[in-house]
Short mmCIF file of C-alpha atoms and ligand atoms in Angstrom, two decimals:
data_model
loop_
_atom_site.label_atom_id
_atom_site.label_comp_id
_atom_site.label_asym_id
_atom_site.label_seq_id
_atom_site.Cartn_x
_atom_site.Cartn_y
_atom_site.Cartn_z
CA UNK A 1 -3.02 -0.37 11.19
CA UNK A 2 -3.74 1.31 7.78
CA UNK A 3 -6.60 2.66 6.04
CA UNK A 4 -8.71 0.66 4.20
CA UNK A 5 -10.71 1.77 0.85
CA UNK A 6 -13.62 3.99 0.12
CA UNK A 7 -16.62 3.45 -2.02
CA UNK A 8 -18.94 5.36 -3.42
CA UNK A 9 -22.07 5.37 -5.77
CA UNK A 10 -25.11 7.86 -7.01
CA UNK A 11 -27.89 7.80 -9.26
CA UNK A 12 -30.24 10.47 -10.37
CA UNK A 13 -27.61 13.75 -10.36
CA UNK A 14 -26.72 15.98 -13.75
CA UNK A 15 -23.86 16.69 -11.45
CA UNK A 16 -23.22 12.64 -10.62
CA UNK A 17 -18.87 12.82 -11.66
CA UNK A 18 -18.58 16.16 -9.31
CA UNK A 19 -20.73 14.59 -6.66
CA UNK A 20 -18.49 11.48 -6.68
CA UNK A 21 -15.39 13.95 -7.11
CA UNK A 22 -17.05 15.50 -3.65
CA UNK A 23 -17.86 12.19 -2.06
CA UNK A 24 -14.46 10.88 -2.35
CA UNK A 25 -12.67 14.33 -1.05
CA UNK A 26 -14.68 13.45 2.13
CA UNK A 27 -13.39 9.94 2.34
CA UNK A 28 -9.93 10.29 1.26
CA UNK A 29 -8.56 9.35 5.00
CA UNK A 30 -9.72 5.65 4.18
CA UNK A 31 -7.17 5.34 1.16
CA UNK A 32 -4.85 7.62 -0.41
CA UNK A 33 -2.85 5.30 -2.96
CA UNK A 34 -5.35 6.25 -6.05
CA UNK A 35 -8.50 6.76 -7.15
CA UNK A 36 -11.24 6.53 -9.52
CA UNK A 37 -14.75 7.36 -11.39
CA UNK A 38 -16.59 5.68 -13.88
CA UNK A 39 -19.67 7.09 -14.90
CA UNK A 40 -22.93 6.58 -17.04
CA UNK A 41 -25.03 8.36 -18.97
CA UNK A 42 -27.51 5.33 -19.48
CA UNK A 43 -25.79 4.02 -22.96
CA UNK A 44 -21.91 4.72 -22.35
CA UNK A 45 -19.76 4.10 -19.68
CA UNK A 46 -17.25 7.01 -18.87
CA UNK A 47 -13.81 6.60 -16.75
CA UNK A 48 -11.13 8.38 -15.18
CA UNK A 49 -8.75 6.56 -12.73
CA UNK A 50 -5.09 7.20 -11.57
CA UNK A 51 -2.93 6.51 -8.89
CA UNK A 52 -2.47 9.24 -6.04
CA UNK A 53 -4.80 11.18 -4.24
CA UNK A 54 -8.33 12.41 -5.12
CA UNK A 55 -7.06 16.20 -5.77
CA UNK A 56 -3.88 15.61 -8.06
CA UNK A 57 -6.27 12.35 -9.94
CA UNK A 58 -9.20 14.43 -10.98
CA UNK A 59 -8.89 17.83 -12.95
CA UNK A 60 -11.88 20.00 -13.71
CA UNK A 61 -11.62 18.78 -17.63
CA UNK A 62 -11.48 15.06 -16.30
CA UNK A 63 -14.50 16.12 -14.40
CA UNK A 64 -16.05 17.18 -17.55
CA UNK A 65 -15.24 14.08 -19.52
CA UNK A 66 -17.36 11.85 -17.19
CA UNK A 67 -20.83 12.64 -18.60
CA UNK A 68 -24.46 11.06 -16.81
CA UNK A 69 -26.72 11.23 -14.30
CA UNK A 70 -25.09 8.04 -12.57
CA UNK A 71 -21.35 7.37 -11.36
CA UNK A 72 -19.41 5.23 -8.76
CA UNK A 73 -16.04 5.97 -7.13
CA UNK A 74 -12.88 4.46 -5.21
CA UNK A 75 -10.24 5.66 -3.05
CA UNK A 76 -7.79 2.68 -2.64
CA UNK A 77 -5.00 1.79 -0.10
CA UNK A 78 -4.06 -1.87 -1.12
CA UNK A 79 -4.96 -4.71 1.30
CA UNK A 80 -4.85 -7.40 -1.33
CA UNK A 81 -3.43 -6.71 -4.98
CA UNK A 82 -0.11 -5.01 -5.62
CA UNK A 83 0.12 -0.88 -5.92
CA UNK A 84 -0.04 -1.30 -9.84
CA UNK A 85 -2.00 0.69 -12.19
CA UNK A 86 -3.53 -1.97 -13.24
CA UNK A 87 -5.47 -2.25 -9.37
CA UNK A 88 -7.27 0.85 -9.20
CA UNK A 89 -10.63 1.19 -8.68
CA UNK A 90 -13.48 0.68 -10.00
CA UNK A 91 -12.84 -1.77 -11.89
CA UNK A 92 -14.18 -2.30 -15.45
CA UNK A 93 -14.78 -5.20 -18.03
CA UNK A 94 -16.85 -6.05 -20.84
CA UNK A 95 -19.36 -8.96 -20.92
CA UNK A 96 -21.84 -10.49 -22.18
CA UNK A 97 -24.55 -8.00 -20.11
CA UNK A 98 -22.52 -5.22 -21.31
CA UNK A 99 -19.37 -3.00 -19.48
CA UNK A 100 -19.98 -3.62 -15.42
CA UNK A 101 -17.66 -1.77 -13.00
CA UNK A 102 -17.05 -2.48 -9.60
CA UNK A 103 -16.17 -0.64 -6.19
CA UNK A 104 -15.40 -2.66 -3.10
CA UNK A 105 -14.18 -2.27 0.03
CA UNK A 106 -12.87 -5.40 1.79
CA UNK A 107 -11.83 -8.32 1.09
CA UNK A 108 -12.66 -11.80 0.03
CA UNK A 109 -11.08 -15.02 2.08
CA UNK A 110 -12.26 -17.34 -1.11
CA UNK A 111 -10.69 -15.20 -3.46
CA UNK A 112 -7.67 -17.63 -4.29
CA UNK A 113 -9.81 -20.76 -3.97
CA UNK A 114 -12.17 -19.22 -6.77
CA UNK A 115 -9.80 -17.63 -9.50
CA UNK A 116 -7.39 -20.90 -9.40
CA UNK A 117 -10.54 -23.04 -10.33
CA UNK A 118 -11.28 -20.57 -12.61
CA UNK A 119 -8.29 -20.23 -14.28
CA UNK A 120 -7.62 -24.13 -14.65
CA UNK A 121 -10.60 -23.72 -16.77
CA UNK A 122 -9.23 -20.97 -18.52
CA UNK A 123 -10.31 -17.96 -17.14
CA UNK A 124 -7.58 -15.03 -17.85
CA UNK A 125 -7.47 -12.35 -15.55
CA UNK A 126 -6.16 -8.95 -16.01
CA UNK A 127 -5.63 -7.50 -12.42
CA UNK A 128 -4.32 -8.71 -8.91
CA UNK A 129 -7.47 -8.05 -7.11
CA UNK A 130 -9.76 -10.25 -5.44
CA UNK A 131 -12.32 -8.11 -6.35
CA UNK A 132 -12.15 -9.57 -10.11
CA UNK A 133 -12.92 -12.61 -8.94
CA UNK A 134 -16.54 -10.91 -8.51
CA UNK A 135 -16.63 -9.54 -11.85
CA UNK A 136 -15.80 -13.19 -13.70
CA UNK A 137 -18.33 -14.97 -11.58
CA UNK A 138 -21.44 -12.93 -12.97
CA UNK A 139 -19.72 -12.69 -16.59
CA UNK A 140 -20.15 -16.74 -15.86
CA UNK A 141 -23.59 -16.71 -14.83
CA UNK A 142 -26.49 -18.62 -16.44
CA UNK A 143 -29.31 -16.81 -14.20
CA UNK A 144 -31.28 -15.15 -16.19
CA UNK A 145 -31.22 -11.32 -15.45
CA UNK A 146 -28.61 -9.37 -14.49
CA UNK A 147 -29.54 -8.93 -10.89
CA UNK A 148 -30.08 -12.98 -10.13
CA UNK A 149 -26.19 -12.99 -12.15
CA UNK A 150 -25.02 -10.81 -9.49
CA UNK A 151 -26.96 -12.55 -6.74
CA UNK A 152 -25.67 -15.50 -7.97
CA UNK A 153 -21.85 -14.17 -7.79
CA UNK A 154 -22.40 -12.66 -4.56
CA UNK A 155 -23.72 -16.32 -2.85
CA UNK A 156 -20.43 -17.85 -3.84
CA UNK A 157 -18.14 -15.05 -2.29
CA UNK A 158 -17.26 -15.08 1.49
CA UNK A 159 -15.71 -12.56 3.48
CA UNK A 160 -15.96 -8.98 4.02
CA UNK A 161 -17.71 -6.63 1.40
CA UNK A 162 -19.29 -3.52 0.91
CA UNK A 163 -19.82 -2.89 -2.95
CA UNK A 164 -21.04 -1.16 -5.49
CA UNK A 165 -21.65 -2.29 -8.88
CA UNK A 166 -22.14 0.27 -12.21
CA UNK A 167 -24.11 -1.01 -15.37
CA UNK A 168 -25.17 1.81 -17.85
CA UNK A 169 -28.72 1.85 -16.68
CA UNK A 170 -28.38 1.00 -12.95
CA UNK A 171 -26.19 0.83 -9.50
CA UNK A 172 -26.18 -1.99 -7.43
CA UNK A 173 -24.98 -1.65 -3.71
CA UNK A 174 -24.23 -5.09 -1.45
CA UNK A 175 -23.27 -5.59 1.49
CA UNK A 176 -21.99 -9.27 3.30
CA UNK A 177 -23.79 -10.98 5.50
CA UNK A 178 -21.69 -10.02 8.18
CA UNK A 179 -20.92 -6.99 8.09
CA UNK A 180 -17.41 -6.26 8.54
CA UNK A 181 -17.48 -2.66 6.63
CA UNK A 182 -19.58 -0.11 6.82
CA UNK A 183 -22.00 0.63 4.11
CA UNK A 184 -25.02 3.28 4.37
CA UNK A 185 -27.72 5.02 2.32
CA UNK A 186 -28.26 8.93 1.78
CA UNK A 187 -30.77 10.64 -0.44
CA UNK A 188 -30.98 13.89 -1.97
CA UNK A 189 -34.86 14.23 -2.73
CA UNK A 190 -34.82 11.92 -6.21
CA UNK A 191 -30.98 11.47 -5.75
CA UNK A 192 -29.81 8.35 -4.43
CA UNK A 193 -25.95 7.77 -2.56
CA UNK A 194 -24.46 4.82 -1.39
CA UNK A 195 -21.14 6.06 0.65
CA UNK A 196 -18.88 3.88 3.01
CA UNK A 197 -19.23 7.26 5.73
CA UNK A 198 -22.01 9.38 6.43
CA UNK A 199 -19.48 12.49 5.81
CA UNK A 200 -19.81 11.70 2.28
CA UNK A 201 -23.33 12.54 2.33
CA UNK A 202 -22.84 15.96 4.51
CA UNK A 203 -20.52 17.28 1.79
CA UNK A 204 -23.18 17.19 -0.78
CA UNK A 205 -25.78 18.08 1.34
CA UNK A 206 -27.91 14.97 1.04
CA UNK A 207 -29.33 12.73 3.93
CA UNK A 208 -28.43 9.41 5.88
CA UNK A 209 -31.33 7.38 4.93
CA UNK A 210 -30.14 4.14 6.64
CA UNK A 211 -27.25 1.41 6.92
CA UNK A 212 -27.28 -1.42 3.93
CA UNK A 213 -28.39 -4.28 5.79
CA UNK A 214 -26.34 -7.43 6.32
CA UNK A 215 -26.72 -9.86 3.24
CA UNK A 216 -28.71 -6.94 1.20
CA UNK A 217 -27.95 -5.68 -2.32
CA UNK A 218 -30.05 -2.71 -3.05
CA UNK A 219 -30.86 -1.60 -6.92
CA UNK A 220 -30.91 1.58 -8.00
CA UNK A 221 -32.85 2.36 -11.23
CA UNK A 222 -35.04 5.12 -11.27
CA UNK A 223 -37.45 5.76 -8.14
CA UNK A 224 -37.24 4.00 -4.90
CA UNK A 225 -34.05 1.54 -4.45
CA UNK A 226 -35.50 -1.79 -4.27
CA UNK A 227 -33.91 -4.35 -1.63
CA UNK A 228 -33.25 -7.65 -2.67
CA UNK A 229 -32.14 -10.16 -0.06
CA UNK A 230 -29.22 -12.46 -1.44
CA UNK A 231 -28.43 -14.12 1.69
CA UNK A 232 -29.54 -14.26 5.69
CA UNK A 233 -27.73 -11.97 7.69
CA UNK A 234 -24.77 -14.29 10.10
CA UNK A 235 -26.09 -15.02 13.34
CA UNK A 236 -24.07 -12.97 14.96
CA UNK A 237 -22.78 -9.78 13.01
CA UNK A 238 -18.75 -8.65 12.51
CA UNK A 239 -18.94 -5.27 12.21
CA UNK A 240 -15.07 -4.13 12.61
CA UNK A 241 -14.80 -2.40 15.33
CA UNK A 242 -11.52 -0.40 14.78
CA UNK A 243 -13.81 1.91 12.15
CA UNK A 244 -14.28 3.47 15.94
CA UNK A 245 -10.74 3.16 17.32
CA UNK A 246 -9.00 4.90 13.96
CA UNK A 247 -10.73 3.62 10.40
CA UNK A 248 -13.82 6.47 10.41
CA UNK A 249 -13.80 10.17 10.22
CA UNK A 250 -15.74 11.48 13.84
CA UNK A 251 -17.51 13.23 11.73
CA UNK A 252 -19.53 10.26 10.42
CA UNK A 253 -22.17 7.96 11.45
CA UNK A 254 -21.28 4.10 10.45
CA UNK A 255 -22.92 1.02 11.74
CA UNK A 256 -25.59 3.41 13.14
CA UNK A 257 -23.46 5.02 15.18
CA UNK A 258 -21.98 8.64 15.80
CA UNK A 259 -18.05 8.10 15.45
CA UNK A 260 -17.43 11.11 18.05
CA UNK A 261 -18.94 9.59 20.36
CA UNK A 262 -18.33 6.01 20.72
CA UNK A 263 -14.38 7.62 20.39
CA UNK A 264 -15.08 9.67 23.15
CA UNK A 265 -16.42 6.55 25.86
CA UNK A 266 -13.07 4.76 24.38
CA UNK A 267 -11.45 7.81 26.22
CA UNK A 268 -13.52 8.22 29.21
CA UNK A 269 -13.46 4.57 30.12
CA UNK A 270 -9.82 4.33 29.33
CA UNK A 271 -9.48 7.02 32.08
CA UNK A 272 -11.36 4.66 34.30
CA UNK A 273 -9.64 2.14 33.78
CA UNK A 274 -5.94 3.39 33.87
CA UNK A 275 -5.52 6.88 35.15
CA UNK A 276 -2.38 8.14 35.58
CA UNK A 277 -0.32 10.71 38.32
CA UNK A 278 -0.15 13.42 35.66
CA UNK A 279 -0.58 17.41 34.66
CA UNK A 280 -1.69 16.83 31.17
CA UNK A 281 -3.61 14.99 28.44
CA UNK A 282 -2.34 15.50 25.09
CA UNK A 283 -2.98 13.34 21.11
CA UNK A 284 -0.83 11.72 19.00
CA UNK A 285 -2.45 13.69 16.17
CA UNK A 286 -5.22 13.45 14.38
CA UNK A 287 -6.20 10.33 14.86
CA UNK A 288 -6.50 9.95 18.82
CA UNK A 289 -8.07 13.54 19.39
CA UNK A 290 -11.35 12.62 20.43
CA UNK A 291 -10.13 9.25 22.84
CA UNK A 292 -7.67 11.99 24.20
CA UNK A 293 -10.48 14.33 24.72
CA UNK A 294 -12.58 11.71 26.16
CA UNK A 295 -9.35 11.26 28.36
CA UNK A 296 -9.56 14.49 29.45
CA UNK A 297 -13.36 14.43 30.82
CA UNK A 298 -12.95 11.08 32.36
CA UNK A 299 -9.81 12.10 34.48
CA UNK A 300 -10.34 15.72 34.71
CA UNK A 301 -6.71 16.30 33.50
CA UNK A 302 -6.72 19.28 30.75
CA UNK A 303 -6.41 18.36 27.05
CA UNK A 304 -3.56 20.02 25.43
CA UNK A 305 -1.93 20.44 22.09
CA UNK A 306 1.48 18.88 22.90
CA UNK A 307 2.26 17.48 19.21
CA UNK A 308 1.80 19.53 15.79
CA UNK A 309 1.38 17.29 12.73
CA UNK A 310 2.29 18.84 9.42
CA UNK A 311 -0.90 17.89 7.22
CA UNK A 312 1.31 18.28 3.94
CA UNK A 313 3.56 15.17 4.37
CA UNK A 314 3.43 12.86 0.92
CA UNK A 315 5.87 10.18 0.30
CA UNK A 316 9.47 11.07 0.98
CA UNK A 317 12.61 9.42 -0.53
CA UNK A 318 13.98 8.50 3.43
CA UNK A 319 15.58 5.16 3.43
CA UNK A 320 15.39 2.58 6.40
CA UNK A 321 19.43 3.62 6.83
CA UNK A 322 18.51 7.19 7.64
CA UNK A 323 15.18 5.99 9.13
CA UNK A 324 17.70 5.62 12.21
CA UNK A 325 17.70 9.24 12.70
CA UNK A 326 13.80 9.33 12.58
CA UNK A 327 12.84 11.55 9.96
CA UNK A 328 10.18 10.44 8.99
CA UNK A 329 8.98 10.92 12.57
CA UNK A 330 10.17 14.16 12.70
CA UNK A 331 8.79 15.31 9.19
CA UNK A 332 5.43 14.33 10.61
CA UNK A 333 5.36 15.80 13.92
CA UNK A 334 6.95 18.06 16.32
CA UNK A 335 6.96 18.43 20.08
CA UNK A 336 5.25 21.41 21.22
CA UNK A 337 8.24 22.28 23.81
CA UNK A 338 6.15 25.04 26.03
CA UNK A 339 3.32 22.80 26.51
CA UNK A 340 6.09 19.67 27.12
CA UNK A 341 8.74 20.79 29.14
CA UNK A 342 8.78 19.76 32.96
CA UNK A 343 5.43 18.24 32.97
CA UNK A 344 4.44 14.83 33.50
CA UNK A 345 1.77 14.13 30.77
CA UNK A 346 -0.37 11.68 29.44
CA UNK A 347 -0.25 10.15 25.62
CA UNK A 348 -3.37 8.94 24.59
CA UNK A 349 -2.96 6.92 21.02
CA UNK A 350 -5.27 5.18 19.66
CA UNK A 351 -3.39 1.73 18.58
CA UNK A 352 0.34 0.16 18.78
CA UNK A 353 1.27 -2.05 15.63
CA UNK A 354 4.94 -2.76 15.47
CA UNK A 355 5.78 0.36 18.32
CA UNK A 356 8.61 1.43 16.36
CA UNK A 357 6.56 5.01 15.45
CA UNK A 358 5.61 5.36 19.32
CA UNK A 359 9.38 4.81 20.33
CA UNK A 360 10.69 7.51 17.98
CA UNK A 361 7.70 9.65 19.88
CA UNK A 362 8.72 9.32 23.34
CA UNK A 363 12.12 10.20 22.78
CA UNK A 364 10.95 13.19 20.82
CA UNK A 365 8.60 14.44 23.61
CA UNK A 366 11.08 13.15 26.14
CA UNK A 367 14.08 15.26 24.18
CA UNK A 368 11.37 18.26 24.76
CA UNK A 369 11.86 18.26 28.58
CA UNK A 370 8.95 16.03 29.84
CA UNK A 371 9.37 14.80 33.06
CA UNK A 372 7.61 11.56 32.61
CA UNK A 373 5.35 10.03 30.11
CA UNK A 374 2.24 7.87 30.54
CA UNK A 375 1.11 5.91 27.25
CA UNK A 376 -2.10 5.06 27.40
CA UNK A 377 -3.98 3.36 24.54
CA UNK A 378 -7.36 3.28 23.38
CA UNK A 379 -7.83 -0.13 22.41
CA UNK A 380 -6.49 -3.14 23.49
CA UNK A 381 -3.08 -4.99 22.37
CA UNK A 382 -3.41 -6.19 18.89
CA UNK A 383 -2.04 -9.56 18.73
CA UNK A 384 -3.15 -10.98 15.48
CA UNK A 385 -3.45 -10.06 11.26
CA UNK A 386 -6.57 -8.63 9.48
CA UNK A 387 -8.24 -10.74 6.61
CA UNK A 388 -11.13 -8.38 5.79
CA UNK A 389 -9.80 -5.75 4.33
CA UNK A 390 -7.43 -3.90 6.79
CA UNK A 391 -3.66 -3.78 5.81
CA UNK A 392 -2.20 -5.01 9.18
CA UNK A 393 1.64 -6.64 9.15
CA UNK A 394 2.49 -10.37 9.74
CA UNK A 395 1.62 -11.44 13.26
CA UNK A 396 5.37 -12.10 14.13
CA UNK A 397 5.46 -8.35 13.37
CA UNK A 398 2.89 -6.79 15.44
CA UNK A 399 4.83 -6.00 18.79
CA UNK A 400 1.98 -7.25 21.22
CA UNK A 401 1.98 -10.72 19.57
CA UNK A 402 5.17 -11.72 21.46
CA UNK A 403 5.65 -9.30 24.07
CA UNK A 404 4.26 -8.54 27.50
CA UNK A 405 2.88 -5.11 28.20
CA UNK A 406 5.82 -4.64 30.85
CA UNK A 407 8.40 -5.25 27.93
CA UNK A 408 6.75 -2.96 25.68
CA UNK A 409 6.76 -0.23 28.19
CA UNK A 410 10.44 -0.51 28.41
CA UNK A 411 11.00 -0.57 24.60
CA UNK A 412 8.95 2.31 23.95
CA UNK A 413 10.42 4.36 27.12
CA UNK A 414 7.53 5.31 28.97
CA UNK A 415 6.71 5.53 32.91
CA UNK A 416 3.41 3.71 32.32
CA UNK A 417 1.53 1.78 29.59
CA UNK A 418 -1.93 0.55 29.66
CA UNK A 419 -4.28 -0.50 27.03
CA UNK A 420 -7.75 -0.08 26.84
CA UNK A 421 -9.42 -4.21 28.01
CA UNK A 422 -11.72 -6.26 25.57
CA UNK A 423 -14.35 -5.73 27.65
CA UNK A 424 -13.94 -1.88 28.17
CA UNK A 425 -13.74 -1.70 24.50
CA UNK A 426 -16.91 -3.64 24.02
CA UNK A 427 -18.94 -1.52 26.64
CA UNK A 428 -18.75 1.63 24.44
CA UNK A 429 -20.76 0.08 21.59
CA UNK A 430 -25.03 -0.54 21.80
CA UNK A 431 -24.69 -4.22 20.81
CA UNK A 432 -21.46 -5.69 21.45
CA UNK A 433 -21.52 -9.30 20.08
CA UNK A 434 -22.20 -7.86 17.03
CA UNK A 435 -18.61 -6.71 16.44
CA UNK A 436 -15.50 -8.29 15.15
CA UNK A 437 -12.54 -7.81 17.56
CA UNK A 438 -10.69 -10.64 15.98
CA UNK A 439 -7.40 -8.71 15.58
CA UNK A 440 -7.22 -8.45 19.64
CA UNK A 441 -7.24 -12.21 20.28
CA UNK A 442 -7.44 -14.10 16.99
CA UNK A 443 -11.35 -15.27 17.01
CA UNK A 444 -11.69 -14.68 13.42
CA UNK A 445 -15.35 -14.94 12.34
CA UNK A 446 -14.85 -16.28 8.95
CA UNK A 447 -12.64 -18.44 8.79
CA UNK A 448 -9.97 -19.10 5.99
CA UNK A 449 -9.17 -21.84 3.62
CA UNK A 450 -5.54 -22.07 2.18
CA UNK A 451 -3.13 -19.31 0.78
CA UNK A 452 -3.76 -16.11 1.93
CA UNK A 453 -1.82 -12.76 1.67
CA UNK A 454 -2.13 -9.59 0.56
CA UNK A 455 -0.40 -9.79 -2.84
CA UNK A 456 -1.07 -13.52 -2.87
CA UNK A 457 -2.03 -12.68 -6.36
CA UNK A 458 1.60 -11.26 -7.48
CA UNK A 459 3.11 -14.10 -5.75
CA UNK A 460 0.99 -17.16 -5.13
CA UNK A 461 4.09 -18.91 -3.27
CA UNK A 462 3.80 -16.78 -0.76
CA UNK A 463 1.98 -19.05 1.38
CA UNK A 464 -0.03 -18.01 4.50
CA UNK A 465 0.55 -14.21 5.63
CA UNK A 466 0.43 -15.57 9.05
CA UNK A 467 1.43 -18.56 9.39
CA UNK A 468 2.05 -18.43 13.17
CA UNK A 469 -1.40 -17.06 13.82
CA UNK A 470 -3.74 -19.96 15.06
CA UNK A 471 -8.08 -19.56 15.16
CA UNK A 472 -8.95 -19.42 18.62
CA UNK A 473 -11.92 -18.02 20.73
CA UNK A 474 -11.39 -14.82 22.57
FE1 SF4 B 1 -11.54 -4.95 12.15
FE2 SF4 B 1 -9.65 -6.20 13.56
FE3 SF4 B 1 -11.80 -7.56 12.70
FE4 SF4 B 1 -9.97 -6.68 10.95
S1 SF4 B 1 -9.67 -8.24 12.56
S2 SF4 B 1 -12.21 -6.56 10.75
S3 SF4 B 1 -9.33 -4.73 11.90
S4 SF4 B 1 -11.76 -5.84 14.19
#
């Protein structure tokens, strides 16, 4: 699984371009492909975008540049739209209410449907995002402000989306009626903030105020956001619930939740549910810390550092020839041997996707003298694709889809495997019907019409990203 996107919005800050600069630092773990600001001054729209990450995209002069007491922001990793220029967010046209910008995170299952009609009528669009597809239905409105235009846009959408809209004399946040991705509230006494992650919020010192609700777009124009209710909330809510597994810093507070510690019960009832005959716990760093160290107080076995990840790893120029000799493994961790050697430990990660990663791992900490190894992973087996906004591989891909946990242990090379169960999964969280676990048995709670893929924009032959995956019920 890979990182999603981050948005970002404030209003009422002479500092509003640094505080987005800030705000995006803090969620650069949910996409590191590029980046971008647009800000307003309450006449002119300002941007800066690039590709790459938040620290090489924005200089202190760039910083300068984006002038006003309002600004959004986006951190991207591409789920649908190629890695083009062209994509990055936010995302900025010119209409007939003036320049709107957009920031979303997700992604729409209509999307296709809605820019083919659109463009057999004309329509010409300039990017490969589904997110435009927003942006030309309230240029096409008829309503008669600019909040029933977006309203209006919003009610023809479906899927996942949290998003946040610039105009030069307001911000507009939404949020789907299901769900899927987290979007919450801070203030900073007049300031307002409208971050994907509560961390966003500690960096500038402001406050969670509260989650966006389901089906809510909130407007932010000068004094006290005012809530506007564009459609019911779904009966029952999607909220993805890998933002717990590996999506959300533990840091932050999303869906109403503390990351840490849901993470932590993933660990501790993983421990119950599959403890193994061993002398140690350790990560696969730094994602499965905290379900390791919930490992550790569940089964009593100590938590120890057994891999170092180098932090400073960018892209590298390793082919998939001389990906045989696992580099890129090995340029992204090494095997504490001290901690390793003649012990029988316990692996905690926090996902498998194709297992080829996890294989190149046991070798290495096998290579490093452990005696035996005992995978154990804090989720269960993840059989199908993502449609809302998570870049997951093909089904015929994902290793679980077609194999049998005994098979996978014996690919990978470890003494024991176990996943975390469904139900296990679902006992960590307050309200579990509430949550989308579609990607663990294929109950997907929107459900999709035609083409789909993730670049089914740069190549609309494609045809279905999954076309072995079939909608069933968990
Ligand atoms: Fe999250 Fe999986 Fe549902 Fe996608 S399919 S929203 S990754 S739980």
């Amino acid at each position: 699984m890979k990182e999603e996107c981050a948005v970002f919005g404030i209003h009422g800050s002479d500092q509003a371009a640094l505080m987005t600069y800030l705000g995006l630092y803090s969620l650069q773990h949910r996409g590191q492909e590029s980046s971008g600001i647009i800000s307003s001054d309450g006449g002119r729209l300002y941007e800066h975008k690039a590709m790459g990450l938040v620290s090489k995209v924005f200089s202190k002069e760039k910083l300068d540049s984006l002038a006003g007491h309002m600004a959004i922001g986006h951190n991207r990793y591409s789920t649908t739209g190629m890695s083009h220029a062209v994509n990055i967010q936010p995302f900025l046209v010119d209409c007939k209410i003036g320049k709107i910008a957009v920031a979303h995170n997700g992604n729409l299952v209509n999307a296709v449907e809605l820019r083919s009609e659109m463009e057999e009528k004309g329509s010409i669009f300039r990017s490969t995002m589904d997110s435009e597809v927003l942006l030309h239905l309230i240029a096409r409105s008829r309503a008669g402000t600019v909040e029933e235009m977006v309203v209006e846009a919003l009610r023809q959408v479906r899927g996942a989306f949290s998003l946040v809209f610039l105009l030069k004399d307001r911000i507009i946040a939404a949020r789907d009626p299901h769900s899927f991705r987290p979007l919450s509230l801070g203030r900073d006494g007049d300031t307002w903030i409208v971050a994907s992650e509560s961390c966003a919020f500690d960096i500038i010192s402001a406050e969670y105020v509260r989650e966006i609700e389901p089906g809510e777009m909130l407007v932010i124009d000068g004094g006290e956001p005012r809530s506007i209710r564009f459609a019911e909330p779904a009966e029952r809510l999607s909220r993805c619930i890998f933002e717990f597994i590996y999506f959300s810093r533990p840091d932050s507070r999303v869906f109403g939740e503390n990351v840490d510690k849901i993470r932590r019960k993933l660990g501790r009832r993983l421990a119950e549910e599959a403890p193994a005959p061993a002398d140690i716990v350790i990560s696969v760093p730094d994602s499965s810390n905290t379900i390791a160290l919930g490992f550790s107080e569940g089964s009593g076995l100590r938590y120890e550092f057994g891999l170092i990840r180098n932090h400073y790893v960018g892209r590298t120029f390793i082919q998939p020839r001389q990906d045989e000799r696992d580099w890129d493994v090995r340029i992204k961790f090494n095997p504490v041997r001290g901690v390793l050697e003649g012990r029988s430990i316990v692996v905690v990660d926090d996902s498998i996707v194709r297992g080829s990663t996890m294989r190149k791992l046991v070798s290495m900490i096998r290579t490093a003298g452990a005696a035996q190894v005992h995978l154990r992973i804090g989720s269960p087996a993840i059989t199908h694709s993502c449609y809302y906004g998570i870049d997951t591989p093909t089904r015929g891909e994902l290793i679980a889809s077609s194999h049998s946990v005994d098979e996978i242990r014996e690919y990978l090379g470890v003494d024991s495997l176990h996943y975390l169960s469904r139900e296990g999964l679902l006992s960590c969280v307050d309200d579990p019907e509430n949550y989308c676990t579609a990607c663990f048995c294929g109950d997907y709670p929107v459900k999709r019409k035609g083409q789909y893929s993730k670049d089914v924009f740069d190549e609309k032959t494609d045809g279905e990203r999954d076309p072995g995956a079939k909608e069933k019920k968990c």
